[in-house]
mmCIF file of C-alpha atoms in Angstrom:
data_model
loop_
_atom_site.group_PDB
_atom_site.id
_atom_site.type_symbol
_atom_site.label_atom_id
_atom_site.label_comp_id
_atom_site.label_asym_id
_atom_site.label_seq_id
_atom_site.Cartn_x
_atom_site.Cartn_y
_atom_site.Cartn_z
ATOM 1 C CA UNK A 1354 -0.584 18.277 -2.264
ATOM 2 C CA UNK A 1355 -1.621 15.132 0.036
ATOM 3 C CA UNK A 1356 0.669 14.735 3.457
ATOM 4 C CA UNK A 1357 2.140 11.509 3.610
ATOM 5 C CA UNK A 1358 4.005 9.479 6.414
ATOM 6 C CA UNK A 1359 8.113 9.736 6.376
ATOM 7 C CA UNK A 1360 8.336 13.503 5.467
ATOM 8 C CA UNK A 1361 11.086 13.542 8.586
ATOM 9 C CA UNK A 1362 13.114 16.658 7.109
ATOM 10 C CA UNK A 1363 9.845 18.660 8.169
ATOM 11 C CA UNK A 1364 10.015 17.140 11.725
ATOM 12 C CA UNK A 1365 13.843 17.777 11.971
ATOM 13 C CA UNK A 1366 12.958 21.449 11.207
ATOM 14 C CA UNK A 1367 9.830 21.735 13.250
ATOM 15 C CA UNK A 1368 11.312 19.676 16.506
ATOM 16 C CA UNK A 1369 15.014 20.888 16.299
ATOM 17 C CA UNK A 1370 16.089 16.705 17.162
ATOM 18 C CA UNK A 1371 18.741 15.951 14.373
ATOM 19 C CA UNK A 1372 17.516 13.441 11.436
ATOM 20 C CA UNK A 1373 19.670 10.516 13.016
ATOM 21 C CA UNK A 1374 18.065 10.670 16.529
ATOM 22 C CA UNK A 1375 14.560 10.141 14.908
ATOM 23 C CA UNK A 1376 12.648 6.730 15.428
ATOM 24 C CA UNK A 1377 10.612 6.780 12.405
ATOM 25 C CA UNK A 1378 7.154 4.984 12.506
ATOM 26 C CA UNK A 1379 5.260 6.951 10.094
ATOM 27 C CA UNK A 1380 5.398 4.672 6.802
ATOM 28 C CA UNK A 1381 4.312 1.583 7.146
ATOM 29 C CA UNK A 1382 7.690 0.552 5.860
ATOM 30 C CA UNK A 1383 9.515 -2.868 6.888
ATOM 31 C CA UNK A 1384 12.509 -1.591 8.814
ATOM 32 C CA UNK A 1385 14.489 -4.507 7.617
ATOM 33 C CA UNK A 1386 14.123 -4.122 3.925
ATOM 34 C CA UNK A 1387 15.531 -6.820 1.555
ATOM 35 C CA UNK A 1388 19.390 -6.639 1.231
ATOM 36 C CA UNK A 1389 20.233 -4.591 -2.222
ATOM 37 C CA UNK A 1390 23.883 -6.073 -3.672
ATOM 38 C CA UNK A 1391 25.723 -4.070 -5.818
ATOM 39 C CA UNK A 1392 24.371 -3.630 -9.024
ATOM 40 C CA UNK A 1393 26.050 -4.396 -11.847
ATOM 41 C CA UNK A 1394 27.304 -1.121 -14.173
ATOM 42 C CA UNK A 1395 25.453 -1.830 -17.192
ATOM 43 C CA UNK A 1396 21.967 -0.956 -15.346
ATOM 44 C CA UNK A 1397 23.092 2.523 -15.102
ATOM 45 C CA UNK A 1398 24.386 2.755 -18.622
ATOM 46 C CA UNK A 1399 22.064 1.160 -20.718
ATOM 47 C CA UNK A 1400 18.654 2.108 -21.547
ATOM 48 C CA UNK A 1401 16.084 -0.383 -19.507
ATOM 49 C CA UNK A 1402 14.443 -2.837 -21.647
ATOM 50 C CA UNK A 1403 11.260 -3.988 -21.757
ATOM 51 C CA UNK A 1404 12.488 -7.855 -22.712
ATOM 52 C CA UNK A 1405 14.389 -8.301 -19.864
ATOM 53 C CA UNK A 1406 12.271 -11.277 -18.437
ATOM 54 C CA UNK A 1407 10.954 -8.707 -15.267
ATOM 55 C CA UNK A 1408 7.545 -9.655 -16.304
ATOM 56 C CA UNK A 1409 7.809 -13.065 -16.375
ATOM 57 C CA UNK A 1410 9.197 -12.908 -13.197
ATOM 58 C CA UNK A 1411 6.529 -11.055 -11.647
ATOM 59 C CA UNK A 1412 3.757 -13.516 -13.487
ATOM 60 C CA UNK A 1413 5.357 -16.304 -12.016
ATOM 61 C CA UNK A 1414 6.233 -14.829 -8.184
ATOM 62 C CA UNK A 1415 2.270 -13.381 -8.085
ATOM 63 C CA UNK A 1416 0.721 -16.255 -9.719
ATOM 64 C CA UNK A 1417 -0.409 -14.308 -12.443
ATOM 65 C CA UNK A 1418 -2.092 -16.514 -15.241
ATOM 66 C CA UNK A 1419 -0.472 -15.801 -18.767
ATOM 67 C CA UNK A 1420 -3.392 -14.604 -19.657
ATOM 68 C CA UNK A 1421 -2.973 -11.631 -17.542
ATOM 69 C CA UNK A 1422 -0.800 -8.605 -18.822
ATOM 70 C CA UNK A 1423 1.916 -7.183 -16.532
ATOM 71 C CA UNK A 1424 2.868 -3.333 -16.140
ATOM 72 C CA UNK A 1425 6.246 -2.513 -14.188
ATOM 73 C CA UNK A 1426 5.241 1.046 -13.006
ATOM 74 C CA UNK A 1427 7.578 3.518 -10.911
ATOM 75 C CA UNK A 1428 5.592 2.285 -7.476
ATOM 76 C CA UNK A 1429 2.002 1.819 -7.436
ATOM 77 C CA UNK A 1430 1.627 5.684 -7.449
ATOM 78 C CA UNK A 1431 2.423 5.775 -10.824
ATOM 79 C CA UNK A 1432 -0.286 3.454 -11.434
ATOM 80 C CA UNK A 1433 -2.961 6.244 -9.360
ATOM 81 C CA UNK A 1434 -1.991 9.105 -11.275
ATOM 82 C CA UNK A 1435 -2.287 7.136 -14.665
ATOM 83 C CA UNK A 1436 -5.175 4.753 -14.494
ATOM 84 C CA UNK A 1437 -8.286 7.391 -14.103
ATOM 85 C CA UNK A 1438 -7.102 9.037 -17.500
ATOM 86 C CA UNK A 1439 -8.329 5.799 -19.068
ATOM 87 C CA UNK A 1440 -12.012 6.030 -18.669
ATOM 88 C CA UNK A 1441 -14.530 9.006 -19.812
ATOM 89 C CA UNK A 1442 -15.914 10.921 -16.255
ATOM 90 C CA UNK A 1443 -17.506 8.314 -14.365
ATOM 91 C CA UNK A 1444 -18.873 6.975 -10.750
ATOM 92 C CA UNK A 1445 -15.520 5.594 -8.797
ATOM 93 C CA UNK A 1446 -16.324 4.543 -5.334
ATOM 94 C CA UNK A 1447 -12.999 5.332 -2.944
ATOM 95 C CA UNK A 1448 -13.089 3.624 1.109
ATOM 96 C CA UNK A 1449 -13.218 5.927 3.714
ATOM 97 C CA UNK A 1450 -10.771 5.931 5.109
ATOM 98 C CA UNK A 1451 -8.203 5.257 2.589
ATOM 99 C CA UNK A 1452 -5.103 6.282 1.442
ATOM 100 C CA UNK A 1453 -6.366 9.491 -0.251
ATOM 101 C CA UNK A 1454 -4.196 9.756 -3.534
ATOM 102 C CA UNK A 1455 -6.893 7.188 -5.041
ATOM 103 C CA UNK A 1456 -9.869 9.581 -4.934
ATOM 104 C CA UNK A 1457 -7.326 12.894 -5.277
ATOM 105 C CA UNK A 1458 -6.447 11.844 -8.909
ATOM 106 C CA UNK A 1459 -9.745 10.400 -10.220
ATOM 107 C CA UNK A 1460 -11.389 13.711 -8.768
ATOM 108 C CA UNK A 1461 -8.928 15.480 -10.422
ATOM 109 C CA UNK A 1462 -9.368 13.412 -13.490
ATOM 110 C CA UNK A 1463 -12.780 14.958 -13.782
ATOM 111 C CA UNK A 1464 -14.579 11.699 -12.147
ATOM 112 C CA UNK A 1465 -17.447 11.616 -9.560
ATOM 113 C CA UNK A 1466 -15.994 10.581 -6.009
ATOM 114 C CA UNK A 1467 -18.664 8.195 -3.862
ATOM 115 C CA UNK A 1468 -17.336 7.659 -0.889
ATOM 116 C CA UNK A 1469 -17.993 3.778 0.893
ATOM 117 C CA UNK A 1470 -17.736 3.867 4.114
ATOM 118 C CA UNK A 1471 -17.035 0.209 5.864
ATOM 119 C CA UNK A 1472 -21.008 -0.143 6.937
ATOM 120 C CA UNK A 1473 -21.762 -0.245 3.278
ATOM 121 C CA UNK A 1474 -19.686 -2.985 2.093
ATOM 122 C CA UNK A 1475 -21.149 -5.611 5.069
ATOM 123 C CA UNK A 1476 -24.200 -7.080 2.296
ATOM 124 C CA UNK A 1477 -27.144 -6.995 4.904
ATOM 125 C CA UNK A 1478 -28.208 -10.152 6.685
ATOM 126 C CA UNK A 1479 -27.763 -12.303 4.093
ATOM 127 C CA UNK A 1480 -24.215 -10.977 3.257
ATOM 128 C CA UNK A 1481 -24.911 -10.210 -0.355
ATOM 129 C CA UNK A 1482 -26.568 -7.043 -0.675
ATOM 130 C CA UNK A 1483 -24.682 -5.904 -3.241
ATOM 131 C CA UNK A 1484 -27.146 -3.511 -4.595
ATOM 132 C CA UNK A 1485 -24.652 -0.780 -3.183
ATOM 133 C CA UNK A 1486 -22.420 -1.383 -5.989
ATOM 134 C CA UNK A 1487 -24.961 -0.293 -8.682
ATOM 135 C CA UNK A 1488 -24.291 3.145 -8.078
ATOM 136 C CA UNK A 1489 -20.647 2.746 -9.266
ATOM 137 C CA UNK A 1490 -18.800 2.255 -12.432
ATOM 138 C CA UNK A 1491 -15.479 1.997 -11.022
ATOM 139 C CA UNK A 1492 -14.612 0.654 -7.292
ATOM 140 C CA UNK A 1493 -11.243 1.454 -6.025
ATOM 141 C CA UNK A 1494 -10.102 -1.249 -2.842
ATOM 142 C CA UNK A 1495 -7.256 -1.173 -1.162
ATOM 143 C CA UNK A 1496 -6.770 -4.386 0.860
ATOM 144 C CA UNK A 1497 -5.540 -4.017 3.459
ATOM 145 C CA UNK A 1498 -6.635 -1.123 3.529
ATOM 146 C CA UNK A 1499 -4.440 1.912 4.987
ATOM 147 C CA UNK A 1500 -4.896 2.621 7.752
ATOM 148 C CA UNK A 1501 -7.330 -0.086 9.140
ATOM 149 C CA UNK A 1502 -6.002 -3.395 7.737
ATOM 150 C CA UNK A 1503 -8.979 -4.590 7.221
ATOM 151 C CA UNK A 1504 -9.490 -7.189 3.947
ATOM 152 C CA UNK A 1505 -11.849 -8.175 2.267
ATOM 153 C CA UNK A 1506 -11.853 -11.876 1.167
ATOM 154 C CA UNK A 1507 -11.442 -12.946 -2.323
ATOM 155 C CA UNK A 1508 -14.622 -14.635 -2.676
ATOM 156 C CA UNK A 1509 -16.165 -11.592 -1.594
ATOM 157 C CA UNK A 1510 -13.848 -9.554 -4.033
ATOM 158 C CA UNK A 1511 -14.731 -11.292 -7.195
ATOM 159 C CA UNK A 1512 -18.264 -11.080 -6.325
ATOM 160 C CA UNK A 1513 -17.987 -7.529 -6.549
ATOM 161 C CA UNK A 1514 -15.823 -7.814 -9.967
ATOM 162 C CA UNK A 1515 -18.538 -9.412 -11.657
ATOM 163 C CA UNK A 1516 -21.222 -7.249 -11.021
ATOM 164 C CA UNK A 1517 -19.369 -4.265 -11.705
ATOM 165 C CA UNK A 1518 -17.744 -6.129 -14.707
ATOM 166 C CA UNK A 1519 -21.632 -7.036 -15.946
ATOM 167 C CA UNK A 1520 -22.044 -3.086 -16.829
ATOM 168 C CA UNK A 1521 -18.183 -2.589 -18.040
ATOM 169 C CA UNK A 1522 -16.966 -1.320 -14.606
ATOM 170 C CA UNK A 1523 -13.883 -1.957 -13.185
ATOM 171 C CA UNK A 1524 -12.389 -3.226 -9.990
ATOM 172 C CA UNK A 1525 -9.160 -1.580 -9.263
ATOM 173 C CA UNK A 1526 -7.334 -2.981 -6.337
ATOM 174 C CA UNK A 1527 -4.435 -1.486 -4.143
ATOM 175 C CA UNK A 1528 -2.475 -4.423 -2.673
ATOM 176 C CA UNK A 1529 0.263 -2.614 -1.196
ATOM 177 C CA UNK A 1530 0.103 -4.186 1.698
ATOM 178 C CA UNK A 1531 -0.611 -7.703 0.893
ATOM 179 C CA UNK A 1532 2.649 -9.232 0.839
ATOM 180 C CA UNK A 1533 2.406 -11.484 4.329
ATOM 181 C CA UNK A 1534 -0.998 -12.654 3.710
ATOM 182 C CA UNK A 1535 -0.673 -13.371 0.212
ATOM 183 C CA UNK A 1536 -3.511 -16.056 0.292
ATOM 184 C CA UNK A 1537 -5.745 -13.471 -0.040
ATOM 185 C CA UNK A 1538 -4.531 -11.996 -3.168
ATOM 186 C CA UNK A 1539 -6.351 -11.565 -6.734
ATOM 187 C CA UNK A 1540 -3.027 -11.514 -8.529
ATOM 188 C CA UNK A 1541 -3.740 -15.060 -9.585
ATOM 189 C CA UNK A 1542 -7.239 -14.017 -10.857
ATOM 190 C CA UNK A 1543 -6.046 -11.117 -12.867
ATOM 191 C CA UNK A 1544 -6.447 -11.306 -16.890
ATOM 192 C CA UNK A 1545 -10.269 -11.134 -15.974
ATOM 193 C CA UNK A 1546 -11.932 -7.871 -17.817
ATOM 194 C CA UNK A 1547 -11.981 -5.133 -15.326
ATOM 195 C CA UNK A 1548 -9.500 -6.255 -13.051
ATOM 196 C CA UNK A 1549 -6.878 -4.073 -11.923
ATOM 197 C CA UNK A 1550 -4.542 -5.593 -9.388
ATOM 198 C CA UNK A 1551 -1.544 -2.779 -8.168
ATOM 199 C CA UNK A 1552 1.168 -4.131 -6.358
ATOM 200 C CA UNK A 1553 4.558 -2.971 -4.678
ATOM 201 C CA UNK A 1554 7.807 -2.938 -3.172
ATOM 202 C CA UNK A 1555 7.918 -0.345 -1.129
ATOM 203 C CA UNK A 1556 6.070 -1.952 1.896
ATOM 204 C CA UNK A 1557 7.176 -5.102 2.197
ATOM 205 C CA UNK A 1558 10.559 -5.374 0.911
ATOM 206 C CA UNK A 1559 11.371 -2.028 2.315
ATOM 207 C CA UNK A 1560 12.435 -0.708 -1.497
ATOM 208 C CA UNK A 1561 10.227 2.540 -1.538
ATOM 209 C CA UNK A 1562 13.148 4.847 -2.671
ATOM 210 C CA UNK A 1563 13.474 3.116 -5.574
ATOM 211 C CA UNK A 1564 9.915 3.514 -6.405
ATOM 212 C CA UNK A 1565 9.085 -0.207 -7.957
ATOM 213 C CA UNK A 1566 5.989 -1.801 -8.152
ATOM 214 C CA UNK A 1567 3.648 -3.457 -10.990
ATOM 215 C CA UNK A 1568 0.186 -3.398 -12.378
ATOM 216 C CA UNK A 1569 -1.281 -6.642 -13.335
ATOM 217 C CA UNK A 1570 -4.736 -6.515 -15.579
ATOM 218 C CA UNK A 1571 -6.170 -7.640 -18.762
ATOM 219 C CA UNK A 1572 -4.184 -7.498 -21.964
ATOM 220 C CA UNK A 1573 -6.007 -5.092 -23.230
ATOM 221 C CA UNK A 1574 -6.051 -2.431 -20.305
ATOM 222 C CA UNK A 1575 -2.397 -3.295 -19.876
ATOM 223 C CA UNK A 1576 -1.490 -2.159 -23.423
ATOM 224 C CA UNK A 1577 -3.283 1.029 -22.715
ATOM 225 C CA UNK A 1578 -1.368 1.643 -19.277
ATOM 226 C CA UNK A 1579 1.424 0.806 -21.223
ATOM 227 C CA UNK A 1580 1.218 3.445 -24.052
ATOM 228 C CA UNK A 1581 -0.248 5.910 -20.875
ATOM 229 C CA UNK A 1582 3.155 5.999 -19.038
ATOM 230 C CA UNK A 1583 5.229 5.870 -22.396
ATOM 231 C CA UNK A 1584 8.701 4.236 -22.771
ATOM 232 C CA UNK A 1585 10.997 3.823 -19.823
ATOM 233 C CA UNK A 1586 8.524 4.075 -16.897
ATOM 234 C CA UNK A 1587 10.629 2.271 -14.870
ATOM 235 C CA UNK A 1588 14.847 3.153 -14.308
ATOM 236 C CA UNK A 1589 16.909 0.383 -15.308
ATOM 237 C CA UNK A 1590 18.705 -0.132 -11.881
ATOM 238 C CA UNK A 1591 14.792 -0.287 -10.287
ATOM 239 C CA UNK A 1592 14.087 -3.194 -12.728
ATOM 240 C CA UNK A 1593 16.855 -4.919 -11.920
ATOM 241 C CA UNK A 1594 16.601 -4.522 -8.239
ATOM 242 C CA UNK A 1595 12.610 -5.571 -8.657
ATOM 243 C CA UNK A 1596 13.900 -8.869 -10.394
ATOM 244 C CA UNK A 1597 16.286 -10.169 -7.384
ATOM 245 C CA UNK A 1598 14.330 -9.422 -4.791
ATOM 246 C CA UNK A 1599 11.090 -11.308 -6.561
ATOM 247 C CA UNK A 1600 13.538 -13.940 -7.182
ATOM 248 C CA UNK A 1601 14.849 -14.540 -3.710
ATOM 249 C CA UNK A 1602 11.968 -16.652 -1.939
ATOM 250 C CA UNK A 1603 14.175 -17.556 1.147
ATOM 251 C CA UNK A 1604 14.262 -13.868 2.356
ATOM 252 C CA UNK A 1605 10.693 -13.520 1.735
ATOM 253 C CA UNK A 1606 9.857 -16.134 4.080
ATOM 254 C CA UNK A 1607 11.898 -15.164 6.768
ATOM 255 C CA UNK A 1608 10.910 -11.652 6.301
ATOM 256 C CA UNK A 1609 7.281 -13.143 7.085
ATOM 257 C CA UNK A 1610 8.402 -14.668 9.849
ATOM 258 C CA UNK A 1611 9.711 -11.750 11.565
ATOM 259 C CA UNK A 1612 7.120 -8.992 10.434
ATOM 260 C CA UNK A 1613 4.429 -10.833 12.175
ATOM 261 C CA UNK A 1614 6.850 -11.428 15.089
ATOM 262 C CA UNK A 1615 7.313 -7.847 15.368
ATOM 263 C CA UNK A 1616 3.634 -6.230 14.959
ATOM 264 C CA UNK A 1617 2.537 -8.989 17.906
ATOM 265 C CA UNK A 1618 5.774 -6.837 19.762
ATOM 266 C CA UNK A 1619 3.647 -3.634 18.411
ATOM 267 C CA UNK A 1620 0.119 -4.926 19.329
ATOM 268 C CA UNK A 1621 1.751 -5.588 23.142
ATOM 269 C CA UNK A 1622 2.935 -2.367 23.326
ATOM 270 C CA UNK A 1623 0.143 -0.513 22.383
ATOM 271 C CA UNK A 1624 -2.075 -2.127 24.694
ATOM 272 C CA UNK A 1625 0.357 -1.935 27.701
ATOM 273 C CA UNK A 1626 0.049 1.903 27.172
ATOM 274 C CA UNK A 1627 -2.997 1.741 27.160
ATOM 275 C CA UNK A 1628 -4.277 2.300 23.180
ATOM 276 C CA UNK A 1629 -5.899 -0.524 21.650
ATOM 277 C CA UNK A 1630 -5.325 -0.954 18.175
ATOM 278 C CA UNK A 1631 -8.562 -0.960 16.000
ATOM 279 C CA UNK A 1632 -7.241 -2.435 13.764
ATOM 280 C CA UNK A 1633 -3.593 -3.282 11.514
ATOM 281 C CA UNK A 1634 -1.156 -5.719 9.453
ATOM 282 C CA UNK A 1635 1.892 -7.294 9.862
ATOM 283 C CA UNK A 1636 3.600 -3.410 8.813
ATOM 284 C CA UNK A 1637 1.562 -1.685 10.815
ATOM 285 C CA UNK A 1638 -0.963 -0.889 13.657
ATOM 286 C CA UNK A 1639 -3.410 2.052 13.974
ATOM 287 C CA UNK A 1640 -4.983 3.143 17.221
ATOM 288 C CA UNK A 1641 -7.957 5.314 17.552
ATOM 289 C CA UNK A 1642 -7.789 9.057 19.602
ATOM 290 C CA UNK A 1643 -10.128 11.484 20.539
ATOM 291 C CA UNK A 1644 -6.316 14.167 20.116
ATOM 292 C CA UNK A 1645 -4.469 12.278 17.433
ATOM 293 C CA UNK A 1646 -2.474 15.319 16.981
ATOM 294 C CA UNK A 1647 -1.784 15.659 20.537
ATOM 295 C CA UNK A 1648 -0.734 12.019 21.336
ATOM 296 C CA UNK A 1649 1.879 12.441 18.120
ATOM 297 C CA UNK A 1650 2.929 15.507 18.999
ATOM 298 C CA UNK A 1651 4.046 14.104 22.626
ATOM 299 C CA UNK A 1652 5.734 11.146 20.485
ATOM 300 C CA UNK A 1653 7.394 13.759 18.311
ATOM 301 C CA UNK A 1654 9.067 15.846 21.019
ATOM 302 C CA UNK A 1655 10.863 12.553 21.889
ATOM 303 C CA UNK A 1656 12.139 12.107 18.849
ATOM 304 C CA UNK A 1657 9.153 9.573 17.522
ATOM 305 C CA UNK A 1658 7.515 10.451 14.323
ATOM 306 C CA UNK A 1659 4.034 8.344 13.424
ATOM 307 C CA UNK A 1660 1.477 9.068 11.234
ATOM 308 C CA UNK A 1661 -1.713 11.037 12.085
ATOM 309 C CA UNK A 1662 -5.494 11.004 10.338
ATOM 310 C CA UNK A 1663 -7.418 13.540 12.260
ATOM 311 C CA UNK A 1664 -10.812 12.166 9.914
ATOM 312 C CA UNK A 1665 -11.721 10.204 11.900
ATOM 313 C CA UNK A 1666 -9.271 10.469 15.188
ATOM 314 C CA UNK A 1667 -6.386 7.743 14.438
ATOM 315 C CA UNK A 1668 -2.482 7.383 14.485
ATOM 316 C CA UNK A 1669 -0.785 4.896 13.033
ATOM 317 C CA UNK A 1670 2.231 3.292 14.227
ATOM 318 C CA UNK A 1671 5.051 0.978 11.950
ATOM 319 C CA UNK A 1672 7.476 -1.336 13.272
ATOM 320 C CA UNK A 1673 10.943 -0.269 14.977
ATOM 321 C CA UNK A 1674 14.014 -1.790 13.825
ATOM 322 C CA UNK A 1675 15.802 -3.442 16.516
ATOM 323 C CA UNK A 1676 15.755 -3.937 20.091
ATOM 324 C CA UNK A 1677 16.628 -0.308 21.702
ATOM 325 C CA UNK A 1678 13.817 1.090 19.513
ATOM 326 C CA UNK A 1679 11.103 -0.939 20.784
ATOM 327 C CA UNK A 1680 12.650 0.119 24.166
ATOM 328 C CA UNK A 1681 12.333 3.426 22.944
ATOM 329 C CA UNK A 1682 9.049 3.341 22.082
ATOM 330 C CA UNK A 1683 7.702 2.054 25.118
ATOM 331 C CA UNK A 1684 9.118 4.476 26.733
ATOM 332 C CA UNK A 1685 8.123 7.275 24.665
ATOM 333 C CA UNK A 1686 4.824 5.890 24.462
ATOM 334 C CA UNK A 1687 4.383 5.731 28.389
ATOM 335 C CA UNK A 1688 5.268 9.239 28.887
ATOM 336 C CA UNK A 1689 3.378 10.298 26.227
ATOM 337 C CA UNK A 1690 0.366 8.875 27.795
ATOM 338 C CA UNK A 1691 0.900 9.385 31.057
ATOM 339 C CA UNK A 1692 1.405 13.448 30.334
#
């Protein structure tokens, strides 16, 4: 089993600091998730329903064309495990890095993992060598990725689409992150053969226990994801949740508004202890280390988890919650660094 960010029972155990003393940096996670009301009893009674207007609600929030079919999945996770069952053993090209559940379940899927490392994706001096691409029948992008941030523009993205599309390959694309910088989304493109956007609401609106999210893709791959994950993929109370917050635009904005308020905080503090972030988005930043392990370990005895990639040498830091936990982490991070 992959390690993942937030596993703080294991750093309770391992530390001996009580779970309410820890700062918690290691998801990626907005701190200040989107308010959940009461729900009303009939979600946890009732059977969910697939008519219950969630998908036109995500078609209309993403920009989805109608054209485009729409699969509510239990997070975009669900959407990993399930999507590489849907093609015979093929070539899937996975970034390195990455978040590593991508190539883990197409490998395990019986597919052939190429890894693409940044260098490759750059197209040469004229910036469309593309001839890299050949070698693939499925590419797999997350954008932003995790744990740079780096994206890739659209223009650039549907470039790739088409020539993969030309041979029946797909584009799959993990937009997890993309929430602030929606401009540079392909939900509004989706409906195209061979495009697979994933989406959701973990990062952003700070919903990952509930584990919502949604694939949008052509009709026809849609059905099949569909008929994959079987009836029910989603809880009723998830659905509903995933409808209100879509629905309330206000907090979205303002939650903009302060996320990139607080990773310019981040981006400050990090460089006044001397780690330059390599790179990040408005959930995140990620610093590169010679001793990842070492520098979180020092974080970790104060009570700070983050999350560590040892391949290559990087830790990557969320956003605290309020006020005394950015003074925390300044702290922590200046005797961390100064031991």
């Amino acid at each position: 089993m992959l390690q993942h960010g937030g596993r703080l029972n294991d750093a309770v155990k391992r530390w001996g600091i009580p779970r309410e003393q820890w700062l918690d940096l290691s998801t990626g996670i907005n701190p200040s998730g989107w308010p959940v009301p009461e729900l009303p009893a009939d979600v946890w009674q009732r059977l969910p329903e697939q008519d219950d207007g969630l998908a036109e609600i995500i078609r209309h929030w993403s920009g989805a064309p109608l054209a485009s079919g729409c699969v509510p999945v239990a997070g975009s996770q669900a959407a990993i495990m399930a999507l590489p069952s849907l093609r015979k053993p093929c070539r899937v090209g996975i970034p390195v890095p990455g978040y590593r559940e991508h190539g883990h379940h197409w490998r395990s899927a019986g597919h052939k993992i190429v890894p693409i490392e940044p260098v490759q994706t750059k197209g040469g001096a004229s910036g469309c060598d593309d001839r890299w691409l050949d070698q693939l029948d499925v590419l797999v992008w997350i954008n932003p990725n995790n744990p740079t941030g780096a994206i890739i523009p659209p223009s650039t993205l549907l470039r790739w689409h088409r020539r993969l599309q030309k041979r029946g390959g797909w584009l799959v694309l993990d937009e997890a992150f993309m929430d602030p910088t929606p401009t540079f989304s392909l939900a509004c493109q989706s409906g195209r053969p061979g495009l697979i956007v994933l989406r959701s609401l973990g990062k952003f609106f700070g919903l990952a226990g509930i584990r919502a999210g949604f694939v949008l893709a052509d009709k026809n791959l849609a059905g099949a994801l569909t008929e994959k994950l079987g009836p029910w993929a989603v809880n009723g109370p998830a659905r509903h949740v995933m409808a209100q917050a879509l629905l309330d635009i206000n907090w979205q904005q303002q939650a903009c508004a302060r996320l990139q308020n607080s990773a310019r905080r981040l981006r400050g503090i990090l460089h006044s202890a001397g780690l330059n972030p390599m790179g990040g988005s408005a959930l995140f930043h990620t610093v590169r280390t010679e001793a990842p392990t070492l520098l979180a370990d020092c974080l970790a005895a104060q009570g700070v988890l983050v999350r560590v990639f040892e391949r290559p040498g990087m830790v990557r830091f969320g956003l605290a919650p309020d006020e005394n936990e950015w003074c925390r982490l300044d702290k922590a991070l200046a005797d961390a660094v100064g031991d």
